[in-house]
mmCIF file of C-alpha atoms in Angstrom:
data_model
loop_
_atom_site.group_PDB
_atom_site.id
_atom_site.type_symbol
_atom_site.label_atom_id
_atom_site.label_comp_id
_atom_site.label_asym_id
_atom_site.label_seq_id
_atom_site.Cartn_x
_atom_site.Cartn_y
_atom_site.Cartn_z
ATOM 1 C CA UNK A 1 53.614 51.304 65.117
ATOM 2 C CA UNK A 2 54.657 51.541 61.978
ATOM 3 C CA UNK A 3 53.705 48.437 60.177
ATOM 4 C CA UNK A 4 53.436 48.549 56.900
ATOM 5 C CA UNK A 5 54.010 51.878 56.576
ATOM 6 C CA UNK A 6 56.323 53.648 53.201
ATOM 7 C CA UNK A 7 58.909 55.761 54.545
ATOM 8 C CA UNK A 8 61.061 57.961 52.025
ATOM 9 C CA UNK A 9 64.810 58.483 53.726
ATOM 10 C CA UNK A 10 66.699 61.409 51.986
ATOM 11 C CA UNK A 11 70.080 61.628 53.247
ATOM 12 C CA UNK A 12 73.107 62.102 51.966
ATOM 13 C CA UNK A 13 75.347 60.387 54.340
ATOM 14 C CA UNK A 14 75.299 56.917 53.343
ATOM 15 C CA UNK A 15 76.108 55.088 56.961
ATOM 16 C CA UNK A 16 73.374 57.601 58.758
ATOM 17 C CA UNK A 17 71.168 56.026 55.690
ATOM 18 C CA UNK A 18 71.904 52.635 56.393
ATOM 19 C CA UNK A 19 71.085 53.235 60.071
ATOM 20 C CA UNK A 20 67.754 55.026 59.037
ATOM 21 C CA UNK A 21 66.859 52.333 56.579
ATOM 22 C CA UNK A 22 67.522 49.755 59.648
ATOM 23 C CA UNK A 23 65.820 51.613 61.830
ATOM 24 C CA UNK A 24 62.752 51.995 59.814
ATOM 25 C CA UNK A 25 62.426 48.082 58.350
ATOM 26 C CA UNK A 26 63.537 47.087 61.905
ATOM 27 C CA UNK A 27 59.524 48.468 62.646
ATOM 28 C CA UNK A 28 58.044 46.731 60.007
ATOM 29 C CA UNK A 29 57.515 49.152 57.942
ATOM 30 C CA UNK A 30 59.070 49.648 53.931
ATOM 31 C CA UNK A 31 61.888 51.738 53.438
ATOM 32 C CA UNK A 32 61.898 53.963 50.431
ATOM 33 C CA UNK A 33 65.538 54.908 48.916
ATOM 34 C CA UNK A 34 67.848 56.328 50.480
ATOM 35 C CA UNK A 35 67.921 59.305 48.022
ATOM 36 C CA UNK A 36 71.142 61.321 48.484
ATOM 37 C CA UNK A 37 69.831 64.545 46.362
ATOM 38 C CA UNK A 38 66.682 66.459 45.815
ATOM 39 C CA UNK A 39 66.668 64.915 42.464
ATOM 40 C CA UNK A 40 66.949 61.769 43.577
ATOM 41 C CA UNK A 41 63.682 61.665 45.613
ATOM 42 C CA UNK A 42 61.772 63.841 43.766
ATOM 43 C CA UNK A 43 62.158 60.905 41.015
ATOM 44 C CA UNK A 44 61.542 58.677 43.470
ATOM 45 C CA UNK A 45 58.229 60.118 44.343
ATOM 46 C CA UNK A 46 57.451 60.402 40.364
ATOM 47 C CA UNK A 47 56.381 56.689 40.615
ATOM 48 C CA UNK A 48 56.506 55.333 45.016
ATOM 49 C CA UNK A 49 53.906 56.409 47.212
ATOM 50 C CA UNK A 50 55.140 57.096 50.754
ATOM 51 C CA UNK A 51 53.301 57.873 53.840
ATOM 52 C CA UNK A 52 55.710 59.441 55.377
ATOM 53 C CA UNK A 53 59.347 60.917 55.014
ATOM 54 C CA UNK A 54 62.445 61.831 56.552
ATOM 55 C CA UNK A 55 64.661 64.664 55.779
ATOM 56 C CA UNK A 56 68.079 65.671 56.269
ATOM 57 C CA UNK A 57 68.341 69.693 55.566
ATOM 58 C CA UNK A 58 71.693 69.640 53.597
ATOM 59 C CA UNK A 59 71.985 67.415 50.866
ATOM 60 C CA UNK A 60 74.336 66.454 48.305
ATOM 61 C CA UNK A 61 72.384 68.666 45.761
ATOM 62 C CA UNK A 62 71.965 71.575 48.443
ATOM 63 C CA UNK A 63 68.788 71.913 50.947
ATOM 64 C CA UNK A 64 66.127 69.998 51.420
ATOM 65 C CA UNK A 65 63.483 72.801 50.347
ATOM 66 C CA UNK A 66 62.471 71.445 46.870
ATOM 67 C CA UNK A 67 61.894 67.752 48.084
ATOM 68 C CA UNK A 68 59.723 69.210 51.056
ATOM 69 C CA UNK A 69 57.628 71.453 49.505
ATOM 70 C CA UNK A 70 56.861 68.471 47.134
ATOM 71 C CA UNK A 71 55.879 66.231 49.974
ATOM 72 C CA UNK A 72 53.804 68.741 52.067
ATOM 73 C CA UNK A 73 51.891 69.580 48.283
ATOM 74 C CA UNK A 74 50.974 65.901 47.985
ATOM 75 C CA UNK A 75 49.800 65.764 51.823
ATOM 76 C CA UNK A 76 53.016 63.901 53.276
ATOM 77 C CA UNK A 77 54.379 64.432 56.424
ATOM 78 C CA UNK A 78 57.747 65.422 56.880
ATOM 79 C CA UNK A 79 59.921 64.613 59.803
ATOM 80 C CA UNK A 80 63.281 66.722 59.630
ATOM 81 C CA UNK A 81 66.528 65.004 60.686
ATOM 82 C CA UNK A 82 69.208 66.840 60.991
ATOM 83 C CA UNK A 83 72.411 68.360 62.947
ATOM 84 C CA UNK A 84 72.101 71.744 61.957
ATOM 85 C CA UNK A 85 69.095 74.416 62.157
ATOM 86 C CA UNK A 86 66.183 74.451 59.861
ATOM 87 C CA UNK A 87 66.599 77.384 57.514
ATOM 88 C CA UNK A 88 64.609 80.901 58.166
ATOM 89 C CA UNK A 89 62.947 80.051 54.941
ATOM 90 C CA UNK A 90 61.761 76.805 56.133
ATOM 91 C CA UNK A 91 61.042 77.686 59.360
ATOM 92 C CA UNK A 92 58.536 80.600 58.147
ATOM 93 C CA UNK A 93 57.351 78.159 55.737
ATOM 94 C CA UNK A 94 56.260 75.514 57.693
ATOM 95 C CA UNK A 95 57.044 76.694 61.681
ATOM 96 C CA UNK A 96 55.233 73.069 63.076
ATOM 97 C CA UNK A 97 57.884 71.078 60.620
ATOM 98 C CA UNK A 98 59.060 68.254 63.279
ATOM 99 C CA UNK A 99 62.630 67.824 63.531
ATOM 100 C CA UNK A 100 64.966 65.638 65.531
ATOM 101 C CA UNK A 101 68.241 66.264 66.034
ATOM 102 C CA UNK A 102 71.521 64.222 65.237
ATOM 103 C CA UNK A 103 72.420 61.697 66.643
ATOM 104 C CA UNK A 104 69.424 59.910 66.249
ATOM 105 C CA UNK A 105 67.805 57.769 69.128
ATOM 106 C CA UNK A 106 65.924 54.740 67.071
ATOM 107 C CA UNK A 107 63.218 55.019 69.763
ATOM 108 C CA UNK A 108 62.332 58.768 69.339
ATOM 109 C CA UNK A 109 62.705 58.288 65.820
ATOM 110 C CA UNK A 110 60.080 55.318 65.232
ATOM 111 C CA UNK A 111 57.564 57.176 67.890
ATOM 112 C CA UNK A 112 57.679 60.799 65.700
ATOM 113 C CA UNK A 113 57.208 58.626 62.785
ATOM 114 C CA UNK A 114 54.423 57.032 64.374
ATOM 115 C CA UNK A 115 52.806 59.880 65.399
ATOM 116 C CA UNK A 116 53.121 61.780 62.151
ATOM 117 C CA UNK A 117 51.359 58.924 60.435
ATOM 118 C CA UNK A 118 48.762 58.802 63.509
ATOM 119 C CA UNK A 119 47.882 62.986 62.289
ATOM 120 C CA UNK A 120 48.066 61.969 58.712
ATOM 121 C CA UNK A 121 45.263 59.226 59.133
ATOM 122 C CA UNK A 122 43.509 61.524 61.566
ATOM 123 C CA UNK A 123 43.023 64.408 58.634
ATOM 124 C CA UNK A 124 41.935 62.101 56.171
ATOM 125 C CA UNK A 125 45.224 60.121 54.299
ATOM 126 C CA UNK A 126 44.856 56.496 55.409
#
């Protein structure tokens, strides 16, 4: 499902990163990071393409805004990961943002992933 695939983890908690990173190479697909700020994947994403990302909402830096609105700009979809609420900001933003809840299920993760990429091909990204 996700074969090949470059997915950009930004979290701040570094076992739930090891567990995403896991989770995502476990599919077959590349893991980019873990970034554990908004600066950190915003460099990232100066030089690695990605075809998709997931978010946590509070970083070590503060929210997750800055790193989003970069990804949605360059056409990347977003998959929010989180045990809190998306912000009001966010939510008016971008009200179809995915987002899973903590604890992660590996399953539910790898299929949203999956799917996001399926819509990105679908509107023209390959």
């Amino acid at each position: 499902m996700l074969n090949g695939r470059r997915v950009l983890i930004v979290e701040d908690e570094a076992l739930v990163a090891l567990e995403l990173t896991e989770i995502v190479t476990g599919s077959n697909a590349h893991a980019v990071g873990p970034a554990r700020t908004n600066r950190e994947a915003l460099a990232l994403l100066d030089f690695e393409e990605v075809d998709v990302a997931i978010l946590d909402l509070n970083l070590a830096d503060g929210e997750a805004t800055p790193t989003a609105e970069c990804l949605i700009a360059k056409g990347v979809p977003v998959l929010i990961c989180t045990g809190g609420v998306l912000p009001r900001a966010m939510r008016l933003m971008w009200p179809d943002l995915p987002i899973l809840r903590k604890p992660l299920n590996p399953d539910r993760l790898v299929e949203a992933l999956g799917a996001l990429c399926a819509e990105a091909v679908g509107a023209g990204r390959p």
